[in-house]
Coordinates of C-alpha atoms and ligand atoms in Angstrom, one line a residue:
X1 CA 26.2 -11.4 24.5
X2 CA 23.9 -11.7 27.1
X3 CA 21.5 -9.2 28.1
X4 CA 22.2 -9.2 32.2
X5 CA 19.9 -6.8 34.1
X6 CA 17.8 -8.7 36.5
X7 CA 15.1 -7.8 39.0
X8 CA 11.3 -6.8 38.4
X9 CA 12.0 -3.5 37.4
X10 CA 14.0 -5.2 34.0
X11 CA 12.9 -8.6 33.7
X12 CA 10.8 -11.1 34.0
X13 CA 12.3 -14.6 34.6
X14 CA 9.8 -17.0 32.8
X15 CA 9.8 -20.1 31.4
X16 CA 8.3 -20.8 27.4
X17 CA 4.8 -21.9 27.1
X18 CA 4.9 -25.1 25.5
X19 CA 3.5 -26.0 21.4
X20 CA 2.0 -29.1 21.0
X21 CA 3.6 -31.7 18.7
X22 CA 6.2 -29.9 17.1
X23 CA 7.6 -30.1 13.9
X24 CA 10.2 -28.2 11.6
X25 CA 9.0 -25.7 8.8
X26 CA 12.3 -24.3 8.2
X27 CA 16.1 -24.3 9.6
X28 CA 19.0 -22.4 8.5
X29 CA 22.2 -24.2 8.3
X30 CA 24.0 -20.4 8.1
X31 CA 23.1 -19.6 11.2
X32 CA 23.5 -23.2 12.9
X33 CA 27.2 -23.0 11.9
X34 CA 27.0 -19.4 13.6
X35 CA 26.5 -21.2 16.9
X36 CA 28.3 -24.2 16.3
X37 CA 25.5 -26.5 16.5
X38 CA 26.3 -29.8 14.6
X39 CA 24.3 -30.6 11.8
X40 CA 23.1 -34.2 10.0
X41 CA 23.2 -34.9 5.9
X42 CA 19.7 -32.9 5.0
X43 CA 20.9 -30.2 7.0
X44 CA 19.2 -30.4 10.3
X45 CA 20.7 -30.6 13.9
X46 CA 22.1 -33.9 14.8
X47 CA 20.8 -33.7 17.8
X48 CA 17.2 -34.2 18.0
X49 CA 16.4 -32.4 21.0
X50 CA 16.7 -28.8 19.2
X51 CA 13.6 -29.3 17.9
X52 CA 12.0 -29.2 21.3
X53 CA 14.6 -26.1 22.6
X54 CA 13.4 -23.7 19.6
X55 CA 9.5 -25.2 19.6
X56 CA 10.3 -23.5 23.6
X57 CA 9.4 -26.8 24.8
X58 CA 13.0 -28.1 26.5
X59 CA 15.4 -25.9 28.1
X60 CA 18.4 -28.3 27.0
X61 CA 20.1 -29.8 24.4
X62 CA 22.9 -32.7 24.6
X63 CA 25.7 -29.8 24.5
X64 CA 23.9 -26.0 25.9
X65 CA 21.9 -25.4 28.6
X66 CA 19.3 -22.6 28.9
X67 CA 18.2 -22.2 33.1
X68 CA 17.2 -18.7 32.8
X69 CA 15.2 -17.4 30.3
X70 CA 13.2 -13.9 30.8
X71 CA 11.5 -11.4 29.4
X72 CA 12.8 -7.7 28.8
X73 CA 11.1 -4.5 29.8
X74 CA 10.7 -1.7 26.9
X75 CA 9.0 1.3 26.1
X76 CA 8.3 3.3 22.9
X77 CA 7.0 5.7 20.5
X78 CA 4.7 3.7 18.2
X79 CA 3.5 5.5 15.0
X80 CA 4.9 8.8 16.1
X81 CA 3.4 8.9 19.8
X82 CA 4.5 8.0 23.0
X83 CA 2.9 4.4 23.9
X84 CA 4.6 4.3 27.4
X85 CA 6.1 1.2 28.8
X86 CA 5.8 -2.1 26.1
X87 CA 8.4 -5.0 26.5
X88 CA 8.7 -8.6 24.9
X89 CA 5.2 -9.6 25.0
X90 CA 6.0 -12.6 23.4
X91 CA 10.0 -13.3 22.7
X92 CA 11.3 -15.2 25.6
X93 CA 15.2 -14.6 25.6
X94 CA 16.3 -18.2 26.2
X95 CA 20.1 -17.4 26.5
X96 CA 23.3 -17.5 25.2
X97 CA 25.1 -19.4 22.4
X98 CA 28.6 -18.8 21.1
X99 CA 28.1 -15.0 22.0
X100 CA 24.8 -14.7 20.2
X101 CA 21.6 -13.8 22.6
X102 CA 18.9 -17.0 20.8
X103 CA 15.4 -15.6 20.8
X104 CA 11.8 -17.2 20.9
X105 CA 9.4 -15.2 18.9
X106 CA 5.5 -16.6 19.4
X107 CA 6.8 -18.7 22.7
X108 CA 4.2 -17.5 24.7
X109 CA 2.6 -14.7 27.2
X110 CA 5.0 -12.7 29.5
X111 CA 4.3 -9.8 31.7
X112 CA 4.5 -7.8 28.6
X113 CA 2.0 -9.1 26.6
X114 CA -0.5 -6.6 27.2
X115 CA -3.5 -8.0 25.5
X116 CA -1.5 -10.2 23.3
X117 CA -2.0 -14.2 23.3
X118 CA 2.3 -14.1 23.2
X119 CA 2.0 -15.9 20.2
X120 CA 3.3 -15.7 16.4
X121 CA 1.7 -17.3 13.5
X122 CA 3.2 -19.4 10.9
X123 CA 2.5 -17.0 8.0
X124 CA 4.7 -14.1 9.7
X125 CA 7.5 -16.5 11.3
X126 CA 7.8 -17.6 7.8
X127 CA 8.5 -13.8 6.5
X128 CA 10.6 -13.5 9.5
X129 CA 12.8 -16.3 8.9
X130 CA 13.2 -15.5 5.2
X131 CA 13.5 -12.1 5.4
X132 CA 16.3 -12.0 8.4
X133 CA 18.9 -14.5 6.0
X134 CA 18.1 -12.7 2.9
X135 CA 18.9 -10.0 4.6
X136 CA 22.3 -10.9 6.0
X137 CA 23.2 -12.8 2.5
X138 CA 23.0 -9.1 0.7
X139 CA 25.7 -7.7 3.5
X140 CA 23.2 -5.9 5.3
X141 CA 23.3 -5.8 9.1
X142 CA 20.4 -8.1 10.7
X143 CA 19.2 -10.3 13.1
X144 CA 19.4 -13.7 11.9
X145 CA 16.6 -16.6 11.9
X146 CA 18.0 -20.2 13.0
X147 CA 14.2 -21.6 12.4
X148 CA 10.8 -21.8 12.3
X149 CA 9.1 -24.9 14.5
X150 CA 5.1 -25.3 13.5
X151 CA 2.5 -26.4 15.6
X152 CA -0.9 -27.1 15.0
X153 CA -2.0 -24.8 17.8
X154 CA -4.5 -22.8 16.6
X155 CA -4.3 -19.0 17.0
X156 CA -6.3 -16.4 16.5
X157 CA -6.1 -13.6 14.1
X158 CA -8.8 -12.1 11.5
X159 CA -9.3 -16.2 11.3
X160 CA -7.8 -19.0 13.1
X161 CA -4.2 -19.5 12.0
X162 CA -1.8 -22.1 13.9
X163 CA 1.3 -21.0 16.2
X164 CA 5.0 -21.0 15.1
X165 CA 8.3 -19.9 16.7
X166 CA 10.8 -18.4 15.1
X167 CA 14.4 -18.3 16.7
X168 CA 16.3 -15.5 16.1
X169 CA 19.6 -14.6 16.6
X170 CA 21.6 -11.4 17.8
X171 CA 24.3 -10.1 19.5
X172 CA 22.1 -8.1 21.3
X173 CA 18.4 -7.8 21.1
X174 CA 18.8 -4.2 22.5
X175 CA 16.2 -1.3 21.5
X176 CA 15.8 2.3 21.7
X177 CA 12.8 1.6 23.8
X178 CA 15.1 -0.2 26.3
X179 CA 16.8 3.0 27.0
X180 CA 13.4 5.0 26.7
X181 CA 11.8 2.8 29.5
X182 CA 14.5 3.6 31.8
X183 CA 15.0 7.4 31.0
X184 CA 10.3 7.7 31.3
X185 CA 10.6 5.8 34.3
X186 CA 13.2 8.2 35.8
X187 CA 15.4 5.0 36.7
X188 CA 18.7 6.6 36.0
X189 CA 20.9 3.5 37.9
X190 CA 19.3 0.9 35.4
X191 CA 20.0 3.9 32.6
X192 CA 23.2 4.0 32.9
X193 CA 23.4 0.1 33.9
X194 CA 21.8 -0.5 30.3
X195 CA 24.5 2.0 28.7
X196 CA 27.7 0.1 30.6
X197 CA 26.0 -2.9 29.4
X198 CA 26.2 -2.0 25.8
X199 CA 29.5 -0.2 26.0
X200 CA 30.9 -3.4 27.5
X201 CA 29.9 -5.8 25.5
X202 CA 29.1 -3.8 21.8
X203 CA 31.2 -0.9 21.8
X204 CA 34.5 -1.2 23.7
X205 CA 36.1 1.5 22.1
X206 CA 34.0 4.1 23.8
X207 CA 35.3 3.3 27.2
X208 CA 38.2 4.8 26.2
X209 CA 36.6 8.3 24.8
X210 CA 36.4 11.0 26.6
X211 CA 32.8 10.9 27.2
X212 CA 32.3 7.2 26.6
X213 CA 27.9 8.3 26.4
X214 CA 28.3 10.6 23.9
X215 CA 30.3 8.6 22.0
X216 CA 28.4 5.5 22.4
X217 CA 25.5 8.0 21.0
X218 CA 27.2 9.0 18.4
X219 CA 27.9 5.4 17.3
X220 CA 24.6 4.0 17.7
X221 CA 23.5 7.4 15.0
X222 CA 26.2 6.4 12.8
X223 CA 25.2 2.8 12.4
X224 CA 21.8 3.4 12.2
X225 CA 22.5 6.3 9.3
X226 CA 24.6 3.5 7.6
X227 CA 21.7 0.9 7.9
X228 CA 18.9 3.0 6.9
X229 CA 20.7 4.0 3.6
X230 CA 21.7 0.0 3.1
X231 CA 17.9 -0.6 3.4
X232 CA 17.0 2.4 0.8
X233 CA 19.7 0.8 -1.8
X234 CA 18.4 -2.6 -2.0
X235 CA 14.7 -1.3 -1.7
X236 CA 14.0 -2.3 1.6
X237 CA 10.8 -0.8 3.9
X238 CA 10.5 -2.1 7.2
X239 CA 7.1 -1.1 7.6
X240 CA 7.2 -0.6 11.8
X241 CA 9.4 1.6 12.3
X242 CA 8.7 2.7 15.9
X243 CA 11.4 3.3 18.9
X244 CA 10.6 -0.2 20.0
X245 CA 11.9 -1.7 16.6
X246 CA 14.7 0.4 16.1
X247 CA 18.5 -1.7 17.2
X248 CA 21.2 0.4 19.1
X249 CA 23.0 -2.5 17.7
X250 CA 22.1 -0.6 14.0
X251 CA 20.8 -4.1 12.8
X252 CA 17.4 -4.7 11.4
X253 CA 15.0 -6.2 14.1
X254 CA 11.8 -7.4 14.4
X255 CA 10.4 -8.4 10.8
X256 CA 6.9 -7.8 10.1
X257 CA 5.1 -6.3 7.3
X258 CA 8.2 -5.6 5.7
X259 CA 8.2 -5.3 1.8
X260 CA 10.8 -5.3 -0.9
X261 CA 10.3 -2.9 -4.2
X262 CA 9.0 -4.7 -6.3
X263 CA 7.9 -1.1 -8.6
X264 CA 9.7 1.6 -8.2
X265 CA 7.2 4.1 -6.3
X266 CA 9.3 6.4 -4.1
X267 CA 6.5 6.6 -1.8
X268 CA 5.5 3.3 -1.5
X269 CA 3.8 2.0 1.6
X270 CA 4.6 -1.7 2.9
X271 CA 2.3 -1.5 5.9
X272 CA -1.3 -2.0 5.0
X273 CA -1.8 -0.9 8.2
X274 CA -0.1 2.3 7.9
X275 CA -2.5 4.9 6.5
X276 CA -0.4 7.6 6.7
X277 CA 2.4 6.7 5.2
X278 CA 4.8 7.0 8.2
X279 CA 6.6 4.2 7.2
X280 CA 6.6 4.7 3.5
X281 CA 9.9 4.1 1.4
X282 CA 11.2 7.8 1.1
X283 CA 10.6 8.8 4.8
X284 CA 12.5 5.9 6.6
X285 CA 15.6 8.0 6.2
X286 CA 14.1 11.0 8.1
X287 CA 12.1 8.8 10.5
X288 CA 15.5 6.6 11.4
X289 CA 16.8 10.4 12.1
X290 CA 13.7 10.9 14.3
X291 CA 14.1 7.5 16.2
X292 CA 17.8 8.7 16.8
X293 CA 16.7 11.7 18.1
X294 CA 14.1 9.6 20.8
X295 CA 17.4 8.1 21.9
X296 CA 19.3 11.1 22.5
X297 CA 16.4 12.5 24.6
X298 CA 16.9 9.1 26.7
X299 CA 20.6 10.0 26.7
X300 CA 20.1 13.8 28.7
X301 CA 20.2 12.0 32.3
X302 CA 23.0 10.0 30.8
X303 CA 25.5 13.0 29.6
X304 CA 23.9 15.4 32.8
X305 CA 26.0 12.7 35.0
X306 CA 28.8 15.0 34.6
X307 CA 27.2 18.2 33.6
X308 CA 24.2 20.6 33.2
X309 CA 21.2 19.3 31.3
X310 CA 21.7 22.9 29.0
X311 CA 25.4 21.3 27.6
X312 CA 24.0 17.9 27.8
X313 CA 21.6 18.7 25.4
X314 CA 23.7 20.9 23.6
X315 CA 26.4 18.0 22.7
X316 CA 23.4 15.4 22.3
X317 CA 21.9 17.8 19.6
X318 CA 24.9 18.5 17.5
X319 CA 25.8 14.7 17.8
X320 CA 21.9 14.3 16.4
X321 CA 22.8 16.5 13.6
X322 CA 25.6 14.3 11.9
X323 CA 22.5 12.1 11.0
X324 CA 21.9 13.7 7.7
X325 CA 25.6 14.0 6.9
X326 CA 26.7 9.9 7.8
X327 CA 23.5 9.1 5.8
X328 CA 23.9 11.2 2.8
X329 CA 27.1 10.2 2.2
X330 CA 26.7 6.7 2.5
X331 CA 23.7 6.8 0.6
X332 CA 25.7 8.5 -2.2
X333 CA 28.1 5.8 -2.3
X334 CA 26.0 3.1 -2.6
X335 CA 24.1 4.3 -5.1
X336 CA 27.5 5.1 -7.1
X337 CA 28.5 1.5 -6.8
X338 CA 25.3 0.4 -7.8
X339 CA 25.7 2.3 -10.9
X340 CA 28.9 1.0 -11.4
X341 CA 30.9 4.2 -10.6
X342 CA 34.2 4.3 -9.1
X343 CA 35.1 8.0 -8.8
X344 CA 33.1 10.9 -7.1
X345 CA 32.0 13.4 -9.1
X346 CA 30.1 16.5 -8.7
X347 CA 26.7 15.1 -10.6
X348 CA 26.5 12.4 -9.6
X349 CA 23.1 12.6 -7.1
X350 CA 21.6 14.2 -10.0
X351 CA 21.9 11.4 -11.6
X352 CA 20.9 9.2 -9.2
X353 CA 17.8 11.1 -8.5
X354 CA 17.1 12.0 -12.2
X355 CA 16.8 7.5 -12.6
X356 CA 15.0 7.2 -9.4
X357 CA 12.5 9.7 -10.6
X358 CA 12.5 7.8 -13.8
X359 CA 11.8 5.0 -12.6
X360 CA 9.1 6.4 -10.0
X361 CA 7.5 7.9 -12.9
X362 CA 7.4 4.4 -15.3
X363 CA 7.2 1.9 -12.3
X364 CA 9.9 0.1 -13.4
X365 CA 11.2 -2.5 -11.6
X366 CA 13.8 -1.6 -8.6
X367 CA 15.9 -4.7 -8.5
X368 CA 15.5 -5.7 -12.0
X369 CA 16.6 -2.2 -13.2
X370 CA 19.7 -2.0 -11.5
X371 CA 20.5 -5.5 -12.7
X372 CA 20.2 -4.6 -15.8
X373 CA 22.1 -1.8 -15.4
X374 CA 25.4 -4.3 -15.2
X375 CA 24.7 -5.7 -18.8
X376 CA 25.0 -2.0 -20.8
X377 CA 27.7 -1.9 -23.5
X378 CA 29.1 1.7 -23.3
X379 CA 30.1 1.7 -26.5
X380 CA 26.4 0.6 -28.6
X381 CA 23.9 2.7 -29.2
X382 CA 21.8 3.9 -26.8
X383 CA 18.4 2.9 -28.3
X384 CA 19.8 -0.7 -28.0
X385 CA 19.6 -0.9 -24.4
X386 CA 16.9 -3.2 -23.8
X387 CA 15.6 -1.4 -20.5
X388 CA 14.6 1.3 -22.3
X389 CA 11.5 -0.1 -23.5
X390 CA 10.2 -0.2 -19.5
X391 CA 10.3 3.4 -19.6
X392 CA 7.3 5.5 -20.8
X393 CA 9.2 8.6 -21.9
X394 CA 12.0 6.9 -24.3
X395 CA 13.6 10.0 -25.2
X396 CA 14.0 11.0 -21.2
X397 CA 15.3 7.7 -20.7
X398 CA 17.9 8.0 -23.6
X399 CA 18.9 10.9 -22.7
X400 CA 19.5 9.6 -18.8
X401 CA 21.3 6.5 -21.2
X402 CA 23.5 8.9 -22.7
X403 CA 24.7 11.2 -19.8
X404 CA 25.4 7.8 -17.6
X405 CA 27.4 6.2 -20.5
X406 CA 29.7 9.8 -20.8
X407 CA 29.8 9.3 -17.1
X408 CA 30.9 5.9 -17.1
X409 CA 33.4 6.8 -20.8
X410 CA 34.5 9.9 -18.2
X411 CA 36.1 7.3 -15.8
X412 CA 37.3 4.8 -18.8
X413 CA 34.9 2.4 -17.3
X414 CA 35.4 -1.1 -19.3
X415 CA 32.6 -3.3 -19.2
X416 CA 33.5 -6.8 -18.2
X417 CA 35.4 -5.0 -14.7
X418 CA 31.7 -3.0 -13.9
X419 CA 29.8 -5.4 -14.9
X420 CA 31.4 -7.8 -12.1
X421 CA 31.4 -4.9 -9.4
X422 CA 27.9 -4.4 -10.0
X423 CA 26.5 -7.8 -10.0
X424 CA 28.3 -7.9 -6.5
X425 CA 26.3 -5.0 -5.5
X426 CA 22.8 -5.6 -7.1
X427 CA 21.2 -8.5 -6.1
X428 CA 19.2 -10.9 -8.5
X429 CA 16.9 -12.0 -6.1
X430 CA 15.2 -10.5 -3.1
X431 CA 12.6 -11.7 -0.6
X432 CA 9.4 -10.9 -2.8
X433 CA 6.4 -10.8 -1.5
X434 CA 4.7 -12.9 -3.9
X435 CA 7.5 -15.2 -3.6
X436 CA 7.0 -15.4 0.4
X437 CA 3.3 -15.9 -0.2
X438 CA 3.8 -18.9 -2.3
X439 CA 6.2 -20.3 0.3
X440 CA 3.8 -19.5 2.8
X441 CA 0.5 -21.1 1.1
X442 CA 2.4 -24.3 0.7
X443 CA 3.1 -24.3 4.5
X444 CA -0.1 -23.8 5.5
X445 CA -1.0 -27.1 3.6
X446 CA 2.0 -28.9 5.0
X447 CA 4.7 -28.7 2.6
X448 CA 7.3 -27.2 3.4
X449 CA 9.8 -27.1 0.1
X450 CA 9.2 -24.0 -0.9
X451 CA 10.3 -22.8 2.5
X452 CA 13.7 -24.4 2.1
X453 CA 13.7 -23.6 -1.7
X454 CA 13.5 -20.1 -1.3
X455 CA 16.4 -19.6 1.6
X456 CA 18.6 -21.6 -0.6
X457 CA 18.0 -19.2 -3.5
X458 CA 18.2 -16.1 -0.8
X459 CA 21.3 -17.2 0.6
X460 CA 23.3 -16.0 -2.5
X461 CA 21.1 -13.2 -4.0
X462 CA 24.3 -12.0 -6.5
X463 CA 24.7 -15.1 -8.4
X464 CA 23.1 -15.9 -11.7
X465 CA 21.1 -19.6 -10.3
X466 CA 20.4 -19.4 -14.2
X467 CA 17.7 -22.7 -12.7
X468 CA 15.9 -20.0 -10.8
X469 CA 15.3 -17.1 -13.0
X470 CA 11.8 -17.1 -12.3
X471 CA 12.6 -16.2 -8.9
X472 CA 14.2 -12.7 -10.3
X473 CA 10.9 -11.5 -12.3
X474 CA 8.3 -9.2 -10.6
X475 CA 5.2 -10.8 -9.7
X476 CA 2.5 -11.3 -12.1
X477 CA -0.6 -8.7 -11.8
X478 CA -2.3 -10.8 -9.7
X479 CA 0.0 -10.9 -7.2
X480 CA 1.4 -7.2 -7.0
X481 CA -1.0 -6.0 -4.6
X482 CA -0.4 -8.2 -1.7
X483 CA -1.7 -6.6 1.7
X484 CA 0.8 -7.0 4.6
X485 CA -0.1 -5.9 7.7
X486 CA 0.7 -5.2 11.2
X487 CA -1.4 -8.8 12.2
X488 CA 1.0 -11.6 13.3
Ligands
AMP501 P1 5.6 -5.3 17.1 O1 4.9 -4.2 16.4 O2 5.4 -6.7 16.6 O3 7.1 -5.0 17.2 O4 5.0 -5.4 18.6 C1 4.8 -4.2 19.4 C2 4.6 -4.7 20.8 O5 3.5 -5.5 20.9 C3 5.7 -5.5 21.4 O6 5.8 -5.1 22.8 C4 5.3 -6.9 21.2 O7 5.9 -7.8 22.2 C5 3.8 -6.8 21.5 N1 3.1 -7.9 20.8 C6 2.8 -8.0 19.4 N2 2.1 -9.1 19.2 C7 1.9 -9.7 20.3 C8 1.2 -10.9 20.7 N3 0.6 -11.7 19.8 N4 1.2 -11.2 22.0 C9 1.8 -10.4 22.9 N5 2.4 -9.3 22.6 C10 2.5 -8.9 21.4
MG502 MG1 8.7 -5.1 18.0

């Protein structure tokens, strides 16, 4: 629902900048039926003047209306340090639409953009689109991606590019960085304005607490502990992972050079652009924690409302400290359903870790593997298991065989029932980068099939789509080493 602060110290009213000659590259008929907006035959909306709405050209359609779109004010910590205030610099919040806040990405400067043209280009957009419904299609929390307008607008990155818009959708488009503006800024009205907001809207059952703040914080940890553990099990790095990005919805926001596993490297980096390896794979866990603890310092003025800023920080703290234990747990029984597992037992991280390491160790690849995993007969030998051959140490890996099959015999496991649990679990197909670079390419020259192709195959990533297999297989070694970076 609608984000309602207003005045100069929150917003900035603005209108779009137009895109000349607009033109669909791709539309998501999920998320139109989200919204209710009517669709034709091939899948498109009916009416025709949506095309100009999400370009950011029109402010209405035959049926909604959108008078007042703005800007939002944010701050952040960006790659660890403090980058003071930010905002959206170029996502004009058009409005609202059957309770969802619609987003233009790329629609142009605002007060925020800094030195920023406001604009997104089609290469990005198109990851952005992708990624957001593959996303939602495996279960995890997101914003979603109604479409992706083109223009021939030319924009410049390291070359000239052309402009694209992509409209997102989310309950809220909230961030950290909203509530770190207002705590840096000392604004302690709009603070606790922003938290009522949320509470109202998002979280209606912390009203009722006893200290409907600390509650809300403990929440907003717990969702994002939950989503930061979805992430790990389908091999997901977000690749920006700064204050600013970070939901207090505990959905994934703001796509950019995201990457999906293709082999298994625990500390694999999906940000070309981020040398350090901040971001990498096995510290998004820890910096999710880190981001939760940005928030609770944004919280102190918050809880201090009705006491001292010593217990204020006191309760924040220990509510911080839960982080580890939400995660852990729900990392734990992911990864036991993804190994088909439906008991807890005592070893069973051990065994999870003793794979991942594995598979760290061989490269082997993180979607296919657990696949695989579904298709093991529990009563065959273990040197039949075709899997074993991406391994480099056979004798490890049979013995890992061995100790998963006594663990599956130990819970008289029958194959046909895991197998069908699993597959529900482990997804066949993922948003690849090679895959979104082939999509992409074609774009660029116009065509725009592969665009549609590959949401279609997205949308249900647990099914077989025996048509598509290709889609399933890591890339070839030409492609494996695609740079993603911060540009877009
Ligand atoms: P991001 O890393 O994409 O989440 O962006 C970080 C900040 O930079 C946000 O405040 C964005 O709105 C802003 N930004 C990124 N790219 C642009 C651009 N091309 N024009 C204006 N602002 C931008
Ligand atoms: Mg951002």
């Amino acid at each position: 629902m609608a984000f309602t602060l207003r005045g100069d110290d929150a917003v900035q009213e603005l209108q779009p900048s137009p895109i000349p000659a607009p033109y669909w590259v791709g539309f998501s008929s999920s998320a139109a039926k989200l919204v209710n907006i009517p669709l034709n035959d091939n899948g498109y909306p009916k009416d025709e003047s949506w095309l100009e709405v999400l370009a950011g050209n029109s402010l209405q359609t035959q049926s909604s209306q959108f008078p007042h779109p703005i800007a939002t004010v944010y701050s952040g910590h960006q790659f660890g340090v403090w980058a003071g205030q930010l905002g959206d610099g170029r996502a004009i919040l058009l409005g609202e639409i059957a309770d969802q806040e619609l987003q233009l990405k790329g629609a142009g400067k605002t007060l925020y953009s800094r030195m920023g043209d406001g604009r997104a280009v089609l290469r990005s957009s198109i990851r952005e689109f992708l990624c957001s419904e593959a996303m939602h299609a495996l279960g995890i929390p997101t914003s979603r991606a109604l479409s992706v307008v083109g223009s021939d607008l030319p924009v410049l990155r390291e070359s000239i590019e052309t402009a694209a818009v992509c409209a997102r959708l989310a309950p809220s488009f909230m961030r950290v960085g909203h509530f770190e503006h207002f705590a840096s800024t000392q604004n302690i009205a709009r603070l606790k304005e922003l938290a009522d907001l949320l509470i109202d809207q998002h979280y209606p059952d912390c009203r009722i607490a006893k200290d409907p703040y600390l509650e809300l914080f403990q929440q907003i940890c717990q969702r994002n502990a939950n989503l930061v553990a979805q992430w790990q099990a389908v091999g997901f790095c977000h690749g920006v992972l700064n204050s600013d990005n970070i939901s207090v919805l505990g959905i994934t926001i703001d796509y950019g050079p995201f990457g999906f596993l293709d082999q298994f490297q625990i500390d694999h980096i999906c940000n070309h652009s981020d040398q350090g390896g901040r971001y990498a794979y096995h510290r998004q866990p820890q910096i999710m924690h880190w981001n939760m603890a940005c928030l609770a310092s944004a919280f102190i003025p918050l809880l201090e409302l009705d006491r001292s800023q010593e217990e204020s920080q006191e309760l924040l703290t220990k509510a911080l400290s839960q982080f580890p234990v939400v995660y852990g747990q729900t990392w734990q029984s992911l990864f036991r359903q993804k190994l088909g597992l439906m008991t807890a037992q005592e070893d069973d991280v051990q065994l999870i870790e003793s794979l991942l390491q594995a598979m760290h160790d061989s490269k082997v690849d993180f979607t296919q593997l657990f696949r695989g995993l579904a298709d093991i007969n529990i009563n065959a030998p273990v040197t039949e298991i075709k899997m074993r051959n991406d391994f480099l140490d056979r004798d490890a890996i049979d013995q890992w065989f061995a100790d998963y099959i006594a663990r599956l015999k130990s819970e008289s496991s029958i194959d046909a029932e895991r197998k069908l649990n699993m597959n529900a679990v482990n997804p066949k197909y993922v948003l690849r980068n090679h895959l979104a670079q082939v999509a992409i390419e074609k774009a660029q020259h116009k065509d725009f099939s592969e665009v549609t192709k590959l949401l279609k195959i997205l949308e249900s990533p647990f099914d077989e789509q025996e048509q598509y297999t290709e889609y399933a297989s890591p890339p070839p070694p030409d492609l494996s080493a695609i740079e993603v970076s911060c540009s877009s």
